[in-house]
Tab-separated table of C-alpha atoms in Angstrom:
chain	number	residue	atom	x	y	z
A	1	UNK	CA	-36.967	99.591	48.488
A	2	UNK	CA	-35.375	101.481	45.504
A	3	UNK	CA	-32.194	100.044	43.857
A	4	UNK	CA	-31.386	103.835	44.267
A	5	UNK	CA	-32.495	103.871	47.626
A	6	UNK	CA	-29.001	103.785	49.610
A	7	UNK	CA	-30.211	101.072	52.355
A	8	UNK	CA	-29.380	102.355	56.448
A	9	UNK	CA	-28.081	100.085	59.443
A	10	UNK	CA	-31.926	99.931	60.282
A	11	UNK	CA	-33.109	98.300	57.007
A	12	UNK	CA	-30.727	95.843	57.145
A	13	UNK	CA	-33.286	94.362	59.851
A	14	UNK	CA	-36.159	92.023	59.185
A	15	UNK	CA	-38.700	94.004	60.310
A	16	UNK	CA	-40.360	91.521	62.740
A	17	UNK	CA	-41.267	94.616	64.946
A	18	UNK	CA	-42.901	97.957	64.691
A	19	UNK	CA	-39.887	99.796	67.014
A	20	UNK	CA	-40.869	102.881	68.749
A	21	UNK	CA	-38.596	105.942	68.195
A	22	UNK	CA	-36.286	105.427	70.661
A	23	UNK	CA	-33.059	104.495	71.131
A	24	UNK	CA	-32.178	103.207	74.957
A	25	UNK	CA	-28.405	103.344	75.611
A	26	UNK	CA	-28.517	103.225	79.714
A	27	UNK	CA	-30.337	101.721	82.376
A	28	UNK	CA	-30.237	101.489	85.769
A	29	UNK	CA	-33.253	100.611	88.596
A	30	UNK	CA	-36.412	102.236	87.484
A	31	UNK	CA	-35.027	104.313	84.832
A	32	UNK	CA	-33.628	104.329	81.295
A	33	UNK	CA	-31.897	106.817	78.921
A	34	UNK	CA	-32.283	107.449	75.073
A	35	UNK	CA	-29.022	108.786	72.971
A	36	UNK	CA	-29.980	112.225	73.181
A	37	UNK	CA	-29.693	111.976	77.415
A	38	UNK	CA	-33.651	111.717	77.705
A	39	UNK	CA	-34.436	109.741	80.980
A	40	UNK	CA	-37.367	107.944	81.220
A	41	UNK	CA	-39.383	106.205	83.874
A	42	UNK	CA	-39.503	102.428	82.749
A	43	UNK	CA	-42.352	100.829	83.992
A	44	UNK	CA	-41.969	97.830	81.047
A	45	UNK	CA	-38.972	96.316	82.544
A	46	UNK	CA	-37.709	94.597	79.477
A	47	UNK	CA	-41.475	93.266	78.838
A	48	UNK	CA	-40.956	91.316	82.425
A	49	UNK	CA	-37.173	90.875	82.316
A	50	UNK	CA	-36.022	93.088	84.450
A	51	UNK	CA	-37.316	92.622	88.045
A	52	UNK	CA	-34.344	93.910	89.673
A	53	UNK	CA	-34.720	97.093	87.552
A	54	UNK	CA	-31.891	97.372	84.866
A	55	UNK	CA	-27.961	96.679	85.722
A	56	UNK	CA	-28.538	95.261	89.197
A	57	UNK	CA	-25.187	95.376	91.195
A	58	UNK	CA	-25.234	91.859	92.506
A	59	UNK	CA	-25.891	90.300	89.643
A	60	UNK	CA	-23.455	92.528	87.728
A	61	UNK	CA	-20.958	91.562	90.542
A	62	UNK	CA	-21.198	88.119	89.846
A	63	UNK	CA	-21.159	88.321	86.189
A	64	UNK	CA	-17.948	90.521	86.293
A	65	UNK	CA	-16.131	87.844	88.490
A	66	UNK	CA	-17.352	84.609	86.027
A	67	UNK	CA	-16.160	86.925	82.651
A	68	UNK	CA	-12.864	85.923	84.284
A	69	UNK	CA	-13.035	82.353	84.735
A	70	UNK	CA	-15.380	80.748	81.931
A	71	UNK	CA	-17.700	82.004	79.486
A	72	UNK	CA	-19.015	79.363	78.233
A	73	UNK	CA	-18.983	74.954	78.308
A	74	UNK	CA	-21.454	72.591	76.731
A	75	UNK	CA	-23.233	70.174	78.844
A	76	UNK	CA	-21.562	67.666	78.348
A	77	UNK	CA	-19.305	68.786	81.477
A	78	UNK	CA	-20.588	69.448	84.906
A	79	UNK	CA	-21.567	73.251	85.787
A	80	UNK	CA	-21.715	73.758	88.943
A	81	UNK	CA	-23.175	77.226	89.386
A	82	UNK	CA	-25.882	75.609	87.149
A	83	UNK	CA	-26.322	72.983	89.605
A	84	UNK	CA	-26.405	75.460	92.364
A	85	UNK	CA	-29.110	77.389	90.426
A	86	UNK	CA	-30.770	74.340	90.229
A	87	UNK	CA	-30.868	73.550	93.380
A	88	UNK	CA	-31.776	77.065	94.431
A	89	UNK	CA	-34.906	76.386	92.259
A	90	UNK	CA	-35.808	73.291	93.996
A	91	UNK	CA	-35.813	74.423	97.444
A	92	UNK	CA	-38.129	76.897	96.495
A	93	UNK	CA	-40.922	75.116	94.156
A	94	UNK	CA	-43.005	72.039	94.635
A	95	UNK	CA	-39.904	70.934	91.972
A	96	UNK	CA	-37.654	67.796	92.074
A	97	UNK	CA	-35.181	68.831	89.013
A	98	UNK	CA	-34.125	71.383	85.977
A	99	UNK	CA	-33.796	71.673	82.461
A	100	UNK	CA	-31.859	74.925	81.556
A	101	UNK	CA	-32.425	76.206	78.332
A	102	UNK	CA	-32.583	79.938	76.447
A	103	UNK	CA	-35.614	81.701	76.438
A	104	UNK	CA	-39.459	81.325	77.578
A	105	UNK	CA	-40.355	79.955	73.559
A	106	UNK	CA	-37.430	76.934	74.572
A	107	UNK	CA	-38.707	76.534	77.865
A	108	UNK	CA	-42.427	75.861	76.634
A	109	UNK	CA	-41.068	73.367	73.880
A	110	UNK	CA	-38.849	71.712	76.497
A	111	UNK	CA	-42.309	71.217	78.453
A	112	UNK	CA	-44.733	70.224	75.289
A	113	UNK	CA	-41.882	67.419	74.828
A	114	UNK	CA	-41.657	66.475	78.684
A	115	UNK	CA	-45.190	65.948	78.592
A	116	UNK	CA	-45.585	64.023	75.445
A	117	UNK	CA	-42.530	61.738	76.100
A	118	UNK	CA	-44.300	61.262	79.873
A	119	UNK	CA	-47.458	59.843	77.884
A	120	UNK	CA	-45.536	57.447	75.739
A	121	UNK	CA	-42.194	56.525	77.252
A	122	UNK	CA	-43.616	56.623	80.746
A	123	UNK	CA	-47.528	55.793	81.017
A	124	UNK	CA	-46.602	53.844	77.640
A	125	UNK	CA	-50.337	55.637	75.896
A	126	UNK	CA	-50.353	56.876	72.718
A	127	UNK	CA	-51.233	60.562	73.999
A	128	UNK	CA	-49.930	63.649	72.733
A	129	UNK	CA	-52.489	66.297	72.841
A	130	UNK	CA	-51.667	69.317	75.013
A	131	UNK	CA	-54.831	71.193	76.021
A	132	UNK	CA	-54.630	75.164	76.118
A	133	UNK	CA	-56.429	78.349	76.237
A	134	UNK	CA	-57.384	80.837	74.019
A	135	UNK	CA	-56.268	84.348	73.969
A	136	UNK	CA	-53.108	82.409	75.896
A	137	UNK	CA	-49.260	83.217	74.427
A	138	UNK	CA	-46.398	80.630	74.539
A	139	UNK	CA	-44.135	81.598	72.096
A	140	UNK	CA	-43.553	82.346	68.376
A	141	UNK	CA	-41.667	79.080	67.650
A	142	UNK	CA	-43.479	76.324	65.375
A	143	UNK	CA	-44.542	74.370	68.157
A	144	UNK	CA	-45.078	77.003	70.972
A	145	UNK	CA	-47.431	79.026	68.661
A	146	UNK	CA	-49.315	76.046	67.675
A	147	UNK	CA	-49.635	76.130	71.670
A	148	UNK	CA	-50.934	79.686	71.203
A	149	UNK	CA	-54.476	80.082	71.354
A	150	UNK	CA	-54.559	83.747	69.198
A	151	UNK	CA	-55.290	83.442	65.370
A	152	UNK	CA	-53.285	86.614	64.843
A	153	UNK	CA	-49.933	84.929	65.792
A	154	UNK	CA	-50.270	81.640	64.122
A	155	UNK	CA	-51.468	83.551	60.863
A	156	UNK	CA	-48.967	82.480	57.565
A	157	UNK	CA	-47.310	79.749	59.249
A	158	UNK	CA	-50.202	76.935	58.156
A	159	UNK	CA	-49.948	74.232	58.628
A	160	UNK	CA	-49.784	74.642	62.354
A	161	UNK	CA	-47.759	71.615	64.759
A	162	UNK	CA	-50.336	69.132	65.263
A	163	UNK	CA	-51.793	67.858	68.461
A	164	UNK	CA	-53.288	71.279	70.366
A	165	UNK	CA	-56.640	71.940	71.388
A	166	UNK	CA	-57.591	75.278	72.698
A	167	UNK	CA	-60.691	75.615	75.461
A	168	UNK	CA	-62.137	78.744	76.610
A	169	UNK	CA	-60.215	80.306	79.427
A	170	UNK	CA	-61.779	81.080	82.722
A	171	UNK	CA	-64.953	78.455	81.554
A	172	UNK	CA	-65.737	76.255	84.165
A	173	UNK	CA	-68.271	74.603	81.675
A	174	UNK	CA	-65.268	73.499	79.086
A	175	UNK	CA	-63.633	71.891	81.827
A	176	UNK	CA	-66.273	68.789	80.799
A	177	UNK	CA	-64.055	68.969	77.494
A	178	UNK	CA	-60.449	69.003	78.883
A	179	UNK	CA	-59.960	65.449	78.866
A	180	UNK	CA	-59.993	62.944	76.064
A	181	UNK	CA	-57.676	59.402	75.158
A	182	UNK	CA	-54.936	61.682	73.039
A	183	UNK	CA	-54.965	64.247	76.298
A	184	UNK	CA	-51.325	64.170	77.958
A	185	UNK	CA	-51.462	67.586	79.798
A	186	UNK	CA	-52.343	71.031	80.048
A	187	UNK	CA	-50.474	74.253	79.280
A	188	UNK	CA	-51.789	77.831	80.848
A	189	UNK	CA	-50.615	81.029	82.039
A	190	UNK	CA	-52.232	82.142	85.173
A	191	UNK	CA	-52.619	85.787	84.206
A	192	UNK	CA	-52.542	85.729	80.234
A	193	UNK	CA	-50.124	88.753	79.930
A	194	UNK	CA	-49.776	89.292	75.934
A	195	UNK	CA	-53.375	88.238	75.978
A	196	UNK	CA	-54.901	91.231	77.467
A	197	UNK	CA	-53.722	90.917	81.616
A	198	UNK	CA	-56.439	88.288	82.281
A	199	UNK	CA	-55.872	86.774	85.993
A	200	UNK	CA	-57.374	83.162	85.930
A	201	UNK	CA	-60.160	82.760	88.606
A	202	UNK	CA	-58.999	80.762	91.455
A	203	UNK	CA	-61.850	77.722	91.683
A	204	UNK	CA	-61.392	77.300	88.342
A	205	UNK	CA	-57.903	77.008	88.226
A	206	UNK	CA	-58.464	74.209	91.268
A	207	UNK	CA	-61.198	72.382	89.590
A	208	UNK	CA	-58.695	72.265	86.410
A	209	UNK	CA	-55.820	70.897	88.665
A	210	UNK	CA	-58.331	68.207	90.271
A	211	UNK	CA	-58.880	67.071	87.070
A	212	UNK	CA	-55.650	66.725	85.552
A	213	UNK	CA	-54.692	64.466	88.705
A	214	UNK	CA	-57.870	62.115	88.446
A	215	UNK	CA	-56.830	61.771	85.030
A	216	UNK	CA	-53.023	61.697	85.167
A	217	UNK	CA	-52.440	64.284	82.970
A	218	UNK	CA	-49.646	66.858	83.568
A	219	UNK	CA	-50.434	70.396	84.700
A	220	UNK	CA	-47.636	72.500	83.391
A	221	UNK	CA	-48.189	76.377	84.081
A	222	UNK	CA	-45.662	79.033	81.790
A	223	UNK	CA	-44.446	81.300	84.864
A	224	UNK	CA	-42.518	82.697	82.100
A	225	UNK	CA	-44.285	86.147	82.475
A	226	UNK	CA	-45.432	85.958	86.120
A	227	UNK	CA	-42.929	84.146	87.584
A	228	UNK	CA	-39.194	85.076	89.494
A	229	UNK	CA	-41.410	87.269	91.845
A	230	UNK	CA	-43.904	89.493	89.461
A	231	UNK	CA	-47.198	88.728	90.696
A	232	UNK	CA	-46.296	88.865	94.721
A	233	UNK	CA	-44.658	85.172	95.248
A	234	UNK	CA	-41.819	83.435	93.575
A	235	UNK	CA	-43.946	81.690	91.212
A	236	UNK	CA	-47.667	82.672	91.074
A	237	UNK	CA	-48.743	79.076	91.117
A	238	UNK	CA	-47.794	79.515	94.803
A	239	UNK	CA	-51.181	81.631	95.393
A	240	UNK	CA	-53.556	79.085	93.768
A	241	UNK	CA	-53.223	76.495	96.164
A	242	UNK	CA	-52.527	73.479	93.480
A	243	UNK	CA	-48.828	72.170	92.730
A	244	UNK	CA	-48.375	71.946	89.315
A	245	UNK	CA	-46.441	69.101	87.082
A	246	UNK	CA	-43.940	71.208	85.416
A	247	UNK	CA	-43.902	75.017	85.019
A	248	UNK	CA	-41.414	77.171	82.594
A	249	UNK	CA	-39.068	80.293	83.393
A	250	UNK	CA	-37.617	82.858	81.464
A	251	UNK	CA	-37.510	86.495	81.341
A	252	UNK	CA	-37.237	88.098	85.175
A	253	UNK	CA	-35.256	84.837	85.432
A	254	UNK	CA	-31.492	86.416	84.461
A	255	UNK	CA	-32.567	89.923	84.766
A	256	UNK	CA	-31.819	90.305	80.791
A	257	UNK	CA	-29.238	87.708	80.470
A	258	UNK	CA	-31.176	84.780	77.889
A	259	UNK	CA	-31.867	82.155	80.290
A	260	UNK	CA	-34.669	79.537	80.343
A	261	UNK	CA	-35.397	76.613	82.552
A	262	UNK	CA	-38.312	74.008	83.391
A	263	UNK	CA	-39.289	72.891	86.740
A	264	UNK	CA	-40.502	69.462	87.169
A	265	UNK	CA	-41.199	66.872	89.777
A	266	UNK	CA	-39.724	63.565	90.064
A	267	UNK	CA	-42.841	62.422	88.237
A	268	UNK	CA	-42.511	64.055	85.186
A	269	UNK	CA	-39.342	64.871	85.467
A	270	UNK	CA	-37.990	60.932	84.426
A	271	UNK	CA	-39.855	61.052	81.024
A	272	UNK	CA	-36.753	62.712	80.158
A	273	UNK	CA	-33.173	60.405	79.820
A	274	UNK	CA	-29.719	61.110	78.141
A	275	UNK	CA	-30.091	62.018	73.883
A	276	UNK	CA	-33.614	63.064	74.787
A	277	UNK	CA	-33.096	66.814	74.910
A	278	UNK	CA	-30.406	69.187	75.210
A	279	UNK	CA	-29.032	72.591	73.865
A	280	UNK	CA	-25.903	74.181	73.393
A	281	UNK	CA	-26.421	77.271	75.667
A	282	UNK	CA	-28.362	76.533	78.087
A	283	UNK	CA	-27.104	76.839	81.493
A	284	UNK	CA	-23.859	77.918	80.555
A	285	UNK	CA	-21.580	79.353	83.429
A	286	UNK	CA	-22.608	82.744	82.193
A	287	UNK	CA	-26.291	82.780	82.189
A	288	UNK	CA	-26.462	80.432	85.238
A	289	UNK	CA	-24.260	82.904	87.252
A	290	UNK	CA	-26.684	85.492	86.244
A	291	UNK	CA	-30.140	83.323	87.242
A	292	UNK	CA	-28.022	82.131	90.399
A	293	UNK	CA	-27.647	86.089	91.602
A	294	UNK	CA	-31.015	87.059	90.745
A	295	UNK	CA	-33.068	84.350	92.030
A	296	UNK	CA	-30.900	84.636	95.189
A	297	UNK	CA	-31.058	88.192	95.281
A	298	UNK	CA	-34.824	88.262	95.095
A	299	UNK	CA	-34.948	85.906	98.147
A	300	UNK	CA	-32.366	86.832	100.325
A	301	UNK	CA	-34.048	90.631	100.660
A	302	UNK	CA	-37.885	89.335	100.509
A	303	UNK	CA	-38.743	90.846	97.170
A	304	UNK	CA	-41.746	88.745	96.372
A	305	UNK	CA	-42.772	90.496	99.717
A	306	UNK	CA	-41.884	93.745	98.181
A	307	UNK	CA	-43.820	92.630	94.976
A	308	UNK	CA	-47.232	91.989	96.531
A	309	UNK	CA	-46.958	95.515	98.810
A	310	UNK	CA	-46.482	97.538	96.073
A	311	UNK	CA	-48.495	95.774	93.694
A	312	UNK	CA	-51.291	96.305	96.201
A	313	UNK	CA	-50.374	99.916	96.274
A	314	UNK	CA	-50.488	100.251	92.469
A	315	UNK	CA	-53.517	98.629	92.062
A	316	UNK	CA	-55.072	100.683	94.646
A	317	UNK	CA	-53.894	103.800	92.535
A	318	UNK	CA	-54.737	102.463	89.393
A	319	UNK	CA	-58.416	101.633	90.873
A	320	UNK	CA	-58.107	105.773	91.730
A	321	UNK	CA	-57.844	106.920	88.166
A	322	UNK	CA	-60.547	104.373	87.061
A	323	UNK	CA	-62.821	106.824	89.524
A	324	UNK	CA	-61.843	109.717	88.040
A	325	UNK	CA	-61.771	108.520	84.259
A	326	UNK	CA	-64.910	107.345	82.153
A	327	UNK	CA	-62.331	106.132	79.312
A	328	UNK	CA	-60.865	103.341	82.036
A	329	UNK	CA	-63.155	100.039	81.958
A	330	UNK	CA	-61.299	97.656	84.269
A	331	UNK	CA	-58.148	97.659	86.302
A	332	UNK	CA	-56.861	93.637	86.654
A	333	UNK	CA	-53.949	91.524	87.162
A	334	UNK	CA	-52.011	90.124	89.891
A	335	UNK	CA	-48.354	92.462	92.122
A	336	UNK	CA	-46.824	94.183	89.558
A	337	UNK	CA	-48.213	92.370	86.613
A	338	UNK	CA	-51.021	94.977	85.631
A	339	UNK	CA	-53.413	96.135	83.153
A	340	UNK	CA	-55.639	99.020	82.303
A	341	UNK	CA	-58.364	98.356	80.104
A	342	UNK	CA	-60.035	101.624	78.298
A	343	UNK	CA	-62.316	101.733	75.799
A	344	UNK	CA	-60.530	103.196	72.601
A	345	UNK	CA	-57.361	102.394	71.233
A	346	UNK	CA	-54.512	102.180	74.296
A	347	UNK	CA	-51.711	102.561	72.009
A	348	UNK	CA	-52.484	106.008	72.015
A	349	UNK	CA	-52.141	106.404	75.438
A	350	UNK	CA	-48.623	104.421	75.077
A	351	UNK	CA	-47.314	107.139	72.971
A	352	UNK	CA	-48.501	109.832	74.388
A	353	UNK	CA	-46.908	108.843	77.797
A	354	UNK	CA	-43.257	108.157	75.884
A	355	UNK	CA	-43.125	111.088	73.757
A	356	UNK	CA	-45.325	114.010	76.239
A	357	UNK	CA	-44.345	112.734	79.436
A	358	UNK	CA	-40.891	110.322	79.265
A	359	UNK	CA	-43.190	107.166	80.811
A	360	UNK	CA	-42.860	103.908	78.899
A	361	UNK	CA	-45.421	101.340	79.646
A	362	UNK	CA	-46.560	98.521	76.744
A	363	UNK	CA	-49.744	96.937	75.231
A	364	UNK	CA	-51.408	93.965	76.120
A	365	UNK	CA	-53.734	93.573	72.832
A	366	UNK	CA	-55.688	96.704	71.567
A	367	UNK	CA	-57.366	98.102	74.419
A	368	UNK	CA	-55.559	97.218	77.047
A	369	UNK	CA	-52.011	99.278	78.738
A	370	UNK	CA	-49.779	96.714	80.244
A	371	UNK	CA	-47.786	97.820	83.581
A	372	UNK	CA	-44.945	95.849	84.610
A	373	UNK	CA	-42.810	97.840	86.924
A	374	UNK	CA	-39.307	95.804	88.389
A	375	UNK	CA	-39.530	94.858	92.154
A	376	UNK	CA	-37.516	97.110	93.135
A	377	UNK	CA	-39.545	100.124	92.188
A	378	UNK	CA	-40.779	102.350	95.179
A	379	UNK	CA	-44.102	104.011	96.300
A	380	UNK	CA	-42.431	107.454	94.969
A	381	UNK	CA	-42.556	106.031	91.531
A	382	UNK	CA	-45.451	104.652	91.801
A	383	UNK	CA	-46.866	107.719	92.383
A	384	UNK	CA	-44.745	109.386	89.698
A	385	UNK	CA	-46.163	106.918	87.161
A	386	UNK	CA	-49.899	107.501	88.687
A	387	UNK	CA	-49.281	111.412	88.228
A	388	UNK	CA	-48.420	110.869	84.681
A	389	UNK	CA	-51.118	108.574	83.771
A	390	UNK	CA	-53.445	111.429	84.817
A	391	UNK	CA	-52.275	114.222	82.799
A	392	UNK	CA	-52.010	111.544	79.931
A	393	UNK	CA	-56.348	110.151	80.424
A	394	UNK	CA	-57.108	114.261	81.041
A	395	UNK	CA	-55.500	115.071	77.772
């Protein structure tokens, strides 16, 4: 920039993102609007955030009646609508107790230090090497990156946090690798969302689990992406058949109120003790009222039901256009966690679909067009969205 150049609002931004041009001012279900009064069909749902679709009335019930009471406390004093969120959490996981925190980045740190502290405090083993995948995504924090099995998101922060390994994902052959003295768990996403929509395959994801119990390591799976009810159950672990160590929340989890949380049983849970983590925000009354309604909300009126039914249905659509489009290599994922795969560049497709036809959907890597609809989305626009994505592959 010019010292003549007169600087706008928008430079004043580090430019950590390459922002489409659009400016959202209103949401509500499905559906957004732009400052000009453009409505679009949202089938990004805050990348995952959104499962009750935008502005949810019980949640924005609940948050209008805490603005009135308390904002915000530390932890040093008892919350009770955190405990009640908590609790909520639970009685519906193979969990024993909570850590809240911010966002999905915290949430995976919180677990890479549960699971090293396990290994020394608890087992009393100098172990502190977290096994994950590549292609996987955990965050964009020093540690959770490191975590991050993609070169293109740990480039220019050398030298990376120490102690992570990265296997192939999906490899049933470097499972004979997973485990070695410095191992004290495993981190993995059980359809790799930023890394292209990759479901993991089910016996391997057993024979993975088997071995981190003969070897008491902890299996910690980031639900930040799939979990709150995306992929058809509350947390997608739930379809595997395995009961994992610890796994993270964040996005769907306060339906676009910053809130993050681990899950752990009483296991892993006690590697933790007063001084030995904490934060400021996390769990306040306002962002625990807002995980509390959602997370009730979503089980009260069966939405993880809802999830799988219509994911089925989109998948069966998507699978549709594959048939009638050469450019369309592979429909995969898990509910309403979805990707298209074509064989060019899909941000094209992405654009075209915002600026021809008012659709906004997202990447998942180059070539893939990453669907991620709220739960409360209906077969109607599902079949809106489908009708778009034709015109948009025909074009």
């Amino acid at each position: 920039m010019s010292k003549q150049t007169i600087p706008t609002a928008t430079d004043m931004l580090m430019p950590t993102y390459n922002r489409f041009p659009l400016t959202l001012v209103k949401g509500k279900g499905s559906w957004v609007w732009d400052d000009e009064g453009g409505k679009y069909l949202d089938y990004t749902s805050g990348i995952a955030t959104c499962n009750l679709g935008h502005a949810p009335d019980s949640v924005k019930e609940q948050l209008e009646i805490q603005l009135e009471k308390i904002w915000h406390c530390s932890n040093l004093y008892h919350i009770p609508v955190q405990e009640q969120l908590a609790k909520k959490l639970v009685e519906n996981s193979f969990g024993d107790q909570v850590f809240f925190c911010n966002s999905g980045a915290e949430a995976n740190e919180a677990a890479i230090k549960l699971a090293r502290r396990y290994a020394q405090e608890v087992k009393g083993i100098e172990a502190y090497e977290v096994v994950t995948f590549r292609q996987s995504f955990h965050g964009r924090t020093l540690a959770t990156l490191a975590a991050t099995g993609q070169d293109k998101i740990q480039q220019g922060f050398a030298p990376l946090a120490k102690g992570f390994r990265y296997l192939p994902y999906n490899d049933k052959q470097a499972l004979e690798k997973l485990v070695t003295d410095k191992t004290c768990a495993v981190l993995l996403e059980l359809v790799q969302g930023e890394g292209g929509v990759v479901p993991a395959d089910e016996d391997w994801v057993k024979q993975l689990a088997d071995l981190c119990k003969q070897n008491d390591i902890l299996l910690m799976i980031d639900e930040i992406q799939t979990g709150i009810g995306r992929t058809g159950t509350l947390f997608a672990y739930q379809q595997y058949g395995i009961e994992p160590d610890v796994i993270s929340l964040a996005k769907g989890l306060g339906s676009g109120i910053p809130i993050g949380a681990i899950v752990a049983n009483q296991k892993a849970a006690r590697a933790f003790s007063p001084g030995s983590h904490g934060s400021t925000f996390g769990g306040n009354p306002f962002s625990a009222t807002a995980g509390l309604s959602t997370v009730t909300h979503i089980i009260e009126n069966e939405l993880t039901a809802r999830a799988a039914e219509l994911g089925s249905y989109l998948e069966e659509k998507l699978h549709g256009l594959k048939q009638q489009f050469s450019q369309i290599k592979e429909i995969r994922g898990r509910g309403l966690l979805q990707g298209i795969v074509v064989d060019d560049n899909a941000v094209d497709y992405v654009t075209k679909a915002r600026e021809q036809y008012q659709l906004l959907v997202l990447l998942a890597g180059p070539n893939v067009i990453r669907i991620l609809p709220p739960l409360t989305t209906n077969e109607t626009e599902v079949d809106q969205f489908i009708s778009v994505m034709e015109k948009v592959f025909a074009s």
